[in-house]
PDB file of C-alpha atoms in Angstrom:
ATOM      1  CA  ASP A   1      15.431 -12.047   7.559  1.00 64.00           C
ATOM      2  CA  ALA A   2      12.991 -10.539  10.063  1.00 80.00           C
ATOM      3  CA  GLY A   3      11.377  -8.294   7.490  1.00 93.00           C
ATOM      4  CA  VAL A   4      10.340  -4.729   8.196  1.00 96.00           C
ATOM      5  CA  ILE A   5       9.882  -4.203  11.915  1.00 97.00           C
ATOM      6  CA  GLN A   6       7.457  -1.665  13.319  1.00 97.00           C
ATOM      7  CA  SER A   7       6.801  -0.649  16.884  1.00 97.00           C
ATOM      8  CA  PRO A   8       4.609  -0.380  18.709  1.00 97.00           C
ATOM      9  CA  ARG A   9       2.056  -2.664  17.081  1.00 97.00           C
ATOM     10  CA  HIS A  10      -0.778  -0.953  18.893  1.00 97.00           C
ATOM     11  CA  GLU A  11      -0.965   2.488  20.460  1.00 97.00           C
ATOM     12  CA  VAL A  12      -3.822   4.087  22.349  1.00 97.00           C
ATOM     13  CA  THR A  13      -3.370   7.678  23.402  1.00 97.00           C
ATOM     14  CA  GLU A  14      -5.365  10.725  24.302  1.00 97.00           C
ATOM     15  CA  MET A  15      -5.894  13.734  22.120  1.00 97.00           C
ATOM     16  CA  GLY A  16      -3.061  16.225  22.428  1.00 97.00           C
ATOM     17  CA  GLN A  17      -0.399  13.676  23.296  1.00 97.00           C
ATOM     18  CA  GLU A  18       2.710  13.097  21.236  1.00 97.00           C
ATOM     19  CA  VAL A  19       2.906   9.807  19.365  1.00 98.00           C
ATOM     20  CA  THR A  20       6.083   8.308  17.917  1.00 98.00           C
ATOM     21  CA  LEU A  21       5.990   5.370  15.552  1.00 98.00           C
ATOM     22  CA  ARG A  22       9.165   3.486  14.753  1.00 98.00           C
ATOM     23  CA  CYS A  23      10.379   1.473  11.800  1.00 98.00           C
ATOM     24  CA  LYS A  24      13.392  -0.690  11.089  1.00 97.00           C
ATOM     25  CA  PRO A  25      13.673  -1.429   7.369  1.00 96.00           C
ATOM     26  CA  ILE A  26      15.114  -4.594   5.877  1.00 93.00           C
ATOM     27  CA  SER A  27      18.899  -4.483   5.974  1.00 92.00           C
ATOM     28  CA  GLY A  28      20.337  -3.316   2.670  1.00 89.00           C
ATOM     29  CA  HIS A  29      17.167  -1.582   1.510  1.00 89.00           C
ATOM     30  CA  ASN A  30      17.800   2.029   0.608  1.00 87.00           C
ATOM     31  CA  SER A  31      14.261   3.375   0.266  1.00 88.00           C
ATOM     32  CA  LEU A  32      11.661   3.727   2.988  1.00 93.00           C
ATOM     33  CA  PHE A  33       8.021   4.704   2.827  1.00 93.00           C
ATOM     34  CA  TRP A  34       5.421   5.644   5.445  1.00 96.00           C
ATOM     35  CA  TYR A  35       1.749   4.961   4.652  1.00 96.00           C
ATOM     36  CA  ARG A  36      -1.520   5.532   6.475  1.00 96.00           C
ATOM     37  CA  GLN A  37      -4.564   3.327   6.003  1.00 95.00           C
ATOM     38  CA  THR A  38      -8.135   4.207   6.954  1.00 94.00           C
ATOM     39  CA  MET A  39     -11.525   2.995   5.836  1.00 89.00           C
ATOM     40  CA  MET A  40     -12.448   6.467   4.639  1.00 87.00           C
ATOM     41  CA  ARG A  41      -9.314   7.312   2.646  1.00 87.00           C
ATOM     42  CA  GLY A  42      -7.803   3.924   1.880  1.00 89.00           C
ATOM     43  CA  LEU A  43      -4.018   3.609   1.715  1.00 91.00           C
ATOM     44  CA  GLU A  44      -2.140   6.906   1.492  1.00 90.00           C
ATOM     45  CA  LEU A  45       1.570   7.508   1.010  1.00 91.00           C
ATOM     46  CA  LEU A  46       2.779  10.011   3.590  1.00 95.00           C
ATOM     47  CA  ILE A  47       6.505  10.335   2.902  1.00 95.00           C
ATOM     48  CA  TYR A  48       9.271   8.613   0.973  1.00 91.00           C
ATOM     49  CA  PHE A  49      12.985   8.490   1.865  1.00 93.00           C
ATOM     50  CA  ASN A  50      15.826   7.437  -0.410  1.00 89.00           C
ATOM     51  CA  ASN A  51      19.259   6.902   1.151  1.00 91.00           C
ATOM     52  CA  ASN A  52      17.961   8.500   4.367  1.00 94.00           C
ATOM     53  CA  VAL A  53      16.924  11.705   2.572  1.00 94.00           C
ATOM     54  CA  PRO A  54      13.247  12.728   2.373  1.00 93.00           C
ATOM     55  CA  ILE A  55      12.366  12.810  -1.323  1.00 90.00           C
ATOM     56  CA  ASP A  56       8.637  13.475  -1.279  1.00 87.00           C
ATOM     57  CA  ASP A  57       6.614  14.515   1.758  1.00 91.00           C
ATOM     58  CA  SER A  58       3.639  15.887  -0.136  1.00 88.00           C
ATOM     59  CA  GLY A  59       1.425  13.272   1.481  1.00 89.00           C
ATOM     60  CA  MET A  60       2.110  14.436   5.020  1.00 93.00           C
ATOM     61  CA  PRO A  61      -1.261  15.781   6.130  1.00 86.00           C
ATOM     62  CA  GLU A  62      -0.105  18.795   8.134  1.00 84.00           C
ATOM     63  CA  ASP A  63       2.591  20.265  10.309  1.00 90.00           C
ATOM     64  CA  ARG A  64       1.605  18.042  13.213  1.00 95.00           C
ATOM     65  CA  PHE A  65       3.241  15.180  11.341  1.00 96.00           C
ATOM     66  CA  SER A  66       6.997  14.836  10.990  1.00 97.00           C
ATOM     67  CA  ALA A  67       9.262  12.001   9.893  1.00 97.00           C
ATOM     68  CA  LYS A  68      12.970  11.392  10.255  1.00 97.00           C
ATOM     69  CA  MET A  69      15.463   8.829   9.092  1.00 97.00           C
ATOM     70  CA  PRO A  70      18.696   9.417  11.019  1.00 96.00           C
ATOM     71  CA  ASN A  71      20.351   6.324   9.552  1.00 95.00           C
ATOM     72  CA  ALA A  72      19.735   3.486   7.149  1.00 94.00           C
ATOM     73  CA  SER A  73      18.266   1.203   9.797  1.00 95.00           C
ATOM     74  CA  PHE A  74      15.787   3.442  11.592  1.00 96.00           C
ATOM     75  CA  SER A  75      12.961   5.850  10.897  1.00 98.00           C
ATOM     76  CA  THR A  76      10.343   7.573  13.008  1.00 98.00           C
ATOM     77  CA  LEU A  77       6.987   9.134  12.301  1.00 98.00           C
ATOM     78  CA  LYS A  78       5.872  11.592  14.936  1.00 98.00           C
ATOM     79  CA  ILE A  79       2.479  13.172  15.501  1.00 97.00           C
ATOM     80  CA  GLN A  80       2.374  16.138  17.843  1.00 96.00           C
ATOM     81  CA  PRO A  81      -0.233  16.937  19.028  1.00 96.00           C
ATOM     82  CA  SER A  82      -2.336  13.928  18.107  1.00 96.00           C
ATOM     83  CA  GLU A  83      -6.012  14.213  17.209  1.00 96.00           C
ATOM     84  CA  PRO A  84      -8.805  11.619  16.984  1.00 97.00           C
ATOM     85  CA  ARG A  85      -8.796  11.901  13.174  1.00 95.00           C
ATOM     86  CA  ASP A  86      -5.232  10.578  13.179  1.00 96.00           C
ATOM     87  CA  SER A  87      -6.582   7.168  14.223  1.00 97.00           C
ATOM     88  CA  ALA A  88      -5.467   4.744  11.532  1.00 97.00           C
ATOM     89  CA  VAL A  89      -3.060   1.949  10.751  1.00 97.00           C
ATOM     90  CA  TYR A  90       0.375   3.275   9.865  1.00 98.00           C
ATOM     91  CA  PHE A  91       2.613   1.142   7.679  1.00 97.00           C
ATOM     92  CA  CYS A  92       6.287   1.385   6.969  1.00 96.00           C
ATOM     93  CA  ALA A  93       7.717  -0.221   3.842  1.00 93.00           C
ATOM     94  CA  SER A  94      11.214  -0.581   2.427  1.00 90.00           C
ATOM     95  CA  GLU A  95      12.737  -1.546  -0.898  1.00 84.00           C
ATOM     96  CA  THR A  96      16.071  -2.008  -2.586  1.00 77.00           C
ATOM     97  CA  SER A  97      15.701   0.487  -5.381  1.00 67.00           C
ATOM     98  CA  GLY A  98      14.274   3.933  -5.927  1.00 56.00           C
ATOM     99  CA  ARG A  99      11.319   2.602  -7.852  1.00 56.00           C
ATOM    100  CA  ALA A 100       8.265   2.577  -5.611  1.00 52.00           C
ATOM    101  CA  LEU A 101       6.553  -0.756  -4.979  1.00 47.00           C
ATOM    102  CA  GLU A 102       8.521  -2.831  -7.461  1.00 63.00           C
ATOM    103  CA  THR A 103      10.328  -4.697  -4.696  1.00 66.00           C
ATOM    104  CA  GLN A 104       8.644  -3.134  -1.723  1.00 78.00           C
ATOM    105  CA  TYR A 105       8.069  -4.911   1.570  1.00 88.00           C
ATOM    106  CA  PHE A 106       5.531  -3.703   4.090  1.00 93.00           C
ATOM    107  CA  GLY A 107       5.781  -4.018   7.844  1.00 96.00           C
ATOM    108  CA  PRO A 108       2.899  -5.327   9.961  1.00 95.00           C
ATOM    109  CA  GLY A 109       1.690  -1.820  10.767  1.00 97.00           C
ATOM    110  CA  THR A 110       0.993   0.193  13.907  1.00 98.00           C
ATOM    111  CA  ARG A 111      -2.657   0.519  14.825  1.00 97.00           C
ATOM    112  CA  LEU A 112      -3.132   3.957  16.383  1.00 98.00           C
ATOM    113  CA  LEU A 113      -6.208   5.011  18.298  1.00 98.00           C
ATOM    114  CA  VAL A 114      -6.437   8.593  19.527  1.00 97.00           C
ATOM    115  CA  LEU A 115      -9.199   9.129  22.052  1.00 97.00           C
TER     116      LEU A 115
ATOM    117  CA  GLN B   1      -9.715  13.818  -8.466  1.00 46.00           C
ATOM    118  CA  GLN B   2      -9.697  10.062  -8.406  1.00 59.00           C
ATOM    119  CA  GLN B   3      -7.003   8.768 -10.748  1.00 83.00           C
ATOM    120  CA  VAL B   4      -7.611   5.097 -10.084  1.00 93.00           C
ATOM    121  CA  LYS B   5     -11.036   3.476  -9.838  1.00 95.00           C
ATOM    122  CA  GLN B   6     -11.137  -0.050  -8.505  1.00 96.00           C
ATOM    123  CA  SER B   7     -14.206  -2.264  -8.690  1.00 96.00           C
ATOM    124  CA  PRO B   8     -16.027  -3.972  -7.191  1.00 96.00           C
ATOM    125  CA  GLN B   9     -15.662  -2.724  -3.638  1.00 95.00           C
ATOM    126  CA  SER B  10     -16.453  -6.197  -2.337  1.00 96.00           C
ATOM    127  CA  LEU B  11     -16.766  -9.610  -3.888  1.00 97.00           C
ATOM    128  CA  ILE B  12     -18.067 -12.924  -2.629  1.00 98.00           C
ATOM    129  CA  VAL B  13     -17.366 -16.108  -4.569  1.00 97.00           C
ATOM    130  CA  GLN B  14     -17.653 -19.796  -3.934  1.00 97.00           C
ATOM    131  CA  LYS B  15     -14.622 -22.021  -3.646  1.00 97.00           C
ATOM    132  CA  GLY B  16     -13.469 -23.016  -7.097  1.00 97.00           C
ATOM    133  CA  GLY B  17     -14.995 -19.990  -8.774  1.00 97.00           C
ATOM    134  CA  ILE B  18     -13.318 -17.173 -10.652  1.00 97.00           C
ATOM    135  CA  SER B  19     -12.718 -13.823  -8.957  1.00 98.00           C
ATOM    136  CA  ILE B  20     -12.304 -10.770 -11.172  1.00 98.00           C
ATOM    137  CA  ILE B  21     -11.240  -7.358  -9.912  1.00 98.00           C
ATOM    138  CA  ASN B  22     -10.903  -4.359 -12.188  1.00 98.00           C
ATOM    139  CA  CYS B  23      -8.835  -1.193 -12.089  1.00 97.00           C
ATOM    140  CA  ALA B  24      -9.400   1.793 -14.377  1.00 97.00           C
ATOM    141  CA  TYR B  25      -6.902   4.628 -14.511  1.00 95.00           C
ATOM    142  CA  GLU B  26      -6.609   8.054 -16.081  1.00 93.00           C
ATOM    143  CA  ASN B  27      -2.898   8.788 -16.051  1.00 89.00           C
ATOM    144  CA  THR B  28      -1.420   7.636 -19.363  1.00 89.00           C
ATOM    145  CA  ALA B  29       2.067   8.006 -17.874  1.00 87.00           C
ATOM    146  CA  PHE B  30       1.570   4.914 -15.722  1.00 89.00           C
ATOM    147  CA  ASP B  31       3.985   2.222 -16.845  1.00 87.00           C
ATOM    148  CA  TYR B  32       3.863  -0.364 -14.094  1.00 88.00           C
ATOM    149  CA  PHE B  33       0.697  -2.095 -12.959  1.00 92.00           C
ATOM    150  CA  PRO B  34       0.869  -4.137  -9.760  1.00 91.00           C
ATOM    151  CA  TRP B  35      -1.746  -5.828  -7.620  1.00 94.00           C
ATOM    152  CA  TYR B  36      -1.272  -6.089  -3.879  1.00 93.00           C
ATOM    153  CA  GLN B  37      -2.828  -8.563  -1.473  1.00 96.00           C
ATOM    154  CA  GLN B  38      -3.500  -7.690   2.146  1.00 96.00           C
ATOM    155  CA  PHE B  39      -4.637 -10.111   4.827  1.00 96.00           C
ATOM    156  CA  PRO B  40      -6.277  -8.815   8.031  1.00 92.00           C
ATOM    157  CA  GLY B  41      -3.720  -7.474  10.470  1.00 91.00           C
ATOM    158  CA  LYS B  42      -0.936  -7.551   7.891  1.00 93.00           C
ATOM    159  CA  GLY B  43       0.655  -5.110   5.522  1.00 94.00           C
ATOM    160  CA  PRO B  44       0.036  -5.300   1.768  1.00 93.00           C
ATOM    161  CA  ALA B  45       2.285  -7.605  -0.223  1.00 92.00           C
ATOM    162  CA  LEU B  46       3.021  -7.553  -3.918  1.00 90.00           C
ATOM    163  CA  LEU B  47       1.040 -10.293  -5.612  1.00 94.00           C
ATOM    164  CA  ILE B  48       1.623  -9.859  -9.319  1.00 93.00           C
ATOM    165  CA  ALA B  49       2.533  -7.022 -11.658  1.00 91.00           C
ATOM    166  CA  ILE B  50       2.617  -6.269 -15.370  1.00 91.00           C
ATOM    167  CA  ARG B  51       4.314  -3.776 -17.671  1.00 88.00           C
ATOM    168  CA  PRO B  52       2.480  -2.317 -20.677  1.00 86.00           C
ATOM    169  CA  ASP B  53       4.537  -4.181 -23.258  1.00 88.00           C
ATOM    170  CA  VAL B  54       2.452  -7.310 -22.654  1.00 90.00           C
ATOM    171  CA  SER B  55      -1.312  -7.782 -22.465  1.00 92.00           C
ATOM    172  CA  GLU B  56      -1.390 -10.640 -19.997  1.00 95.00           C
ATOM    173  CA  LYS B  57       0.740 -12.201 -17.294  1.00 95.00           C
ATOM    174  CA  LYS B  58      -0.015 -15.392 -15.446  1.00 96.00           C
ATOM    175  CA  GLU B  59       1.462 -16.684 -12.209  1.00 95.00           C
ATOM    176  CA  GLY B  60      -0.188 -19.823 -10.972  1.00 96.00           C
ATOM    177  CA  ARG B  61      -3.878 -19.148 -10.387  1.00 97.00           C
ATOM    178  CA  PHE B  62      -3.403 -15.380 -10.693  1.00 97.00           C
ATOM    179  CA  THR B  63      -3.559 -13.540 -14.011  1.00 97.00           C
ATOM    180  CA  ILE B  64      -3.301  -9.870 -14.892  1.00 96.00           C
ATOM    181  CA  SER B  65      -4.985  -8.702 -18.068  1.00 95.00           C
ATOM    182  CA  PHE B  66      -3.984  -5.300 -19.404  1.00 93.00           C
ATOM    183  CA  ASN B  67      -5.922  -3.180 -21.905  1.00 93.00           C
ATOM    184  CA  LYS B  68      -3.874  -0.103 -22.722  1.00 91.00           C
ATOM    185  CA  SER B  69      -6.414   1.505 -25.049  1.00 92.00           C
ATOM    186  CA  ALA B  70      -9.165   1.212 -22.456  1.00 94.00           C
ATOM    187  CA  LYS B  71      -6.787   2.226 -19.651  1.00 94.00           C
ATOM    188  CA  GLN B  72      -7.816  -0.745 -17.574  1.00 95.00           C
ATOM    189  CA  PHE B  73      -6.186  -3.746 -16.009  1.00 95.00           C
ATOM    190  CA  SER B  74      -7.735  -6.585 -14.105  1.00 97.00           C
ATOM    191  CA  LEU B  75      -6.836  -9.363 -11.718  1.00 98.00           C
ATOM    192  CA  HIS B  76      -8.280 -12.812 -12.309  1.00 98.00           C
ATOM    193  CA  ILE B  77      -8.096 -15.471  -9.611  1.00 98.00           C
ATOM    194  CA  MET B  78      -8.878 -18.900 -10.993  1.00 98.00           C
ATOM    195  CA  ASP B  79     -10.094 -21.745  -8.781  1.00 97.00           C
ATOM    196  CA  SER B  80     -10.550 -19.297  -5.900  1.00 98.00           C
ATOM    197  CA  GLN B  81      -9.760 -20.713  -2.463  1.00 97.00           C
ATOM    198  CA  PRO B  82     -10.805 -19.628   1.041  1.00 97.00           C
ATOM    199  CA  GLY B  83      -7.157 -18.729   1.639  1.00 97.00           C
ATOM    200  CA  ASP B  84      -7.475 -16.085  -1.093  1.00 98.00           C
ATOM    201  CA  SER B  85      -9.891 -14.140   1.125  1.00 98.00           C
ATOM    202  CA  ALA B  86      -8.164 -10.784   1.518  1.00 97.00           C
ATOM    203  CA  THR B  87      -8.248  -7.204   0.325  1.00 97.00           C
ATOM    204  CA  TYR B  88      -6.739  -6.555  -3.085  1.00 97.00           C
ATOM    205  CA  PHE B  89      -5.342  -3.230  -4.246  1.00 95.00           C
ATOM    206  CA  CYS B  90      -4.253  -2.026  -7.641  1.00 95.00           C
ATOM    207  CA  ALA B  91      -1.455   0.527  -7.405  1.00 91.00           C
ATOM    208  CA  PRO B  92      -0.248   1.750 -10.805  1.00 91.00           C
ATOM    209  CA  LEU B  93       2.681   4.092 -11.033  1.00 84.00           C
ATOM    210  CA  SER B  94       4.925   5.825 -13.507  1.00 81.00           C
ATOM    211  CA  GLY B  95       8.686   5.733 -13.575  1.00 69.00           C
ATOM    212  CA  GLY B  96       8.870   9.488 -13.467  1.00 64.00           C
ATOM    213  CA  SER B  97       7.239   9.954 -10.081  1.00 63.00           C
ATOM    214  CA  TYR B  98       7.923   6.687  -8.244  1.00 65.00           C
ATOM    215  CA  ILE B  99       4.751   7.386  -6.264  1.00 71.00           C
ATOM    216  CA  PRO B 100       2.092   4.646  -6.421  1.00 79.00           C
ATOM    217  CA  THR B 101      -1.569   5.493  -6.755  1.00 86.00           C
ATOM    218  CA  PHE B 102      -3.533   3.019  -4.708  1.00 89.00           C
ATOM    219  CA  GLY B 103      -7.060   1.963  -5.553  1.00 92.00           C
ATOM    220  CA  ARG B 104      -9.563   1.882  -2.689  1.00 93.00           C
ATOM    221  CA  GLY B 105      -9.323  -1.877  -2.430  1.00 94.00           C
ATOM    222  CA  THR B 106     -11.589  -4.852  -3.045  1.00 96.00           C
ATOM    223  CA  SER B 107     -12.559  -7.100  -0.196  1.00 96.00           C
ATOM    224  CA  LEU B 108     -12.706 -10.678  -1.476  1.00 98.00           C
ATOM    225  CA  ILE B 109     -14.418 -13.426   0.483  1.00 98.00           C
ATOM    226  CA  VAL B 110     -14.229 -16.982  -0.815  1.00 97.00           C
ATOM    227  CA  HIS B 111     -16.753 -19.302   0.779  1.00 95.00           C
ATOM    228  CA  PRO B 112     -15.712 -22.918   1.306  1.00 92.00           C
TER     229      PRO B 112
END
């Protein structure tokens, strides 16, 4: 199994540009999570999907952020417009049940730098 | 309001020593207490977890100790090895919310 796949692994963009991060969860997993990690704020849960439906998006910082899961094998996190404070490592994670973290597998992350 | 306080922020131990990382929480609804390990450039990975019906769980060199009355749980790494050098996170959660509460992390360095 290839594990959770994220792309791109690194992204450098300029302020105001649109950024799209992609995630392919492990086949058969029915829950998907997006996290953001920074030195200042640590690891934050942004949004959680179960069976492709957003269950909790209370962690999404503002309207510039949006996430979709059109099918069980693909999710996107979009930032439009991007700002320097969005610079962080973004992780996607998937699991087999609705219980967060019990069997959760993280991807390698996308390191985003907004200039 | 910080619901989870992890300490220390960083820890340096010699090879063969014992590493101890603590996590204090406020939410009495938490009923699952995991520790995650994260190596540089990688995502976190579940290391070991405990439920409140037991006070201790051991897996190899890693042990979780749980003190319900004190609302604390800790990770003990026995015979610490350089390969254990990583960042460790506690992330307790309750069955009702399914949302983990991550600690700020502890950077562990084990010197050879």
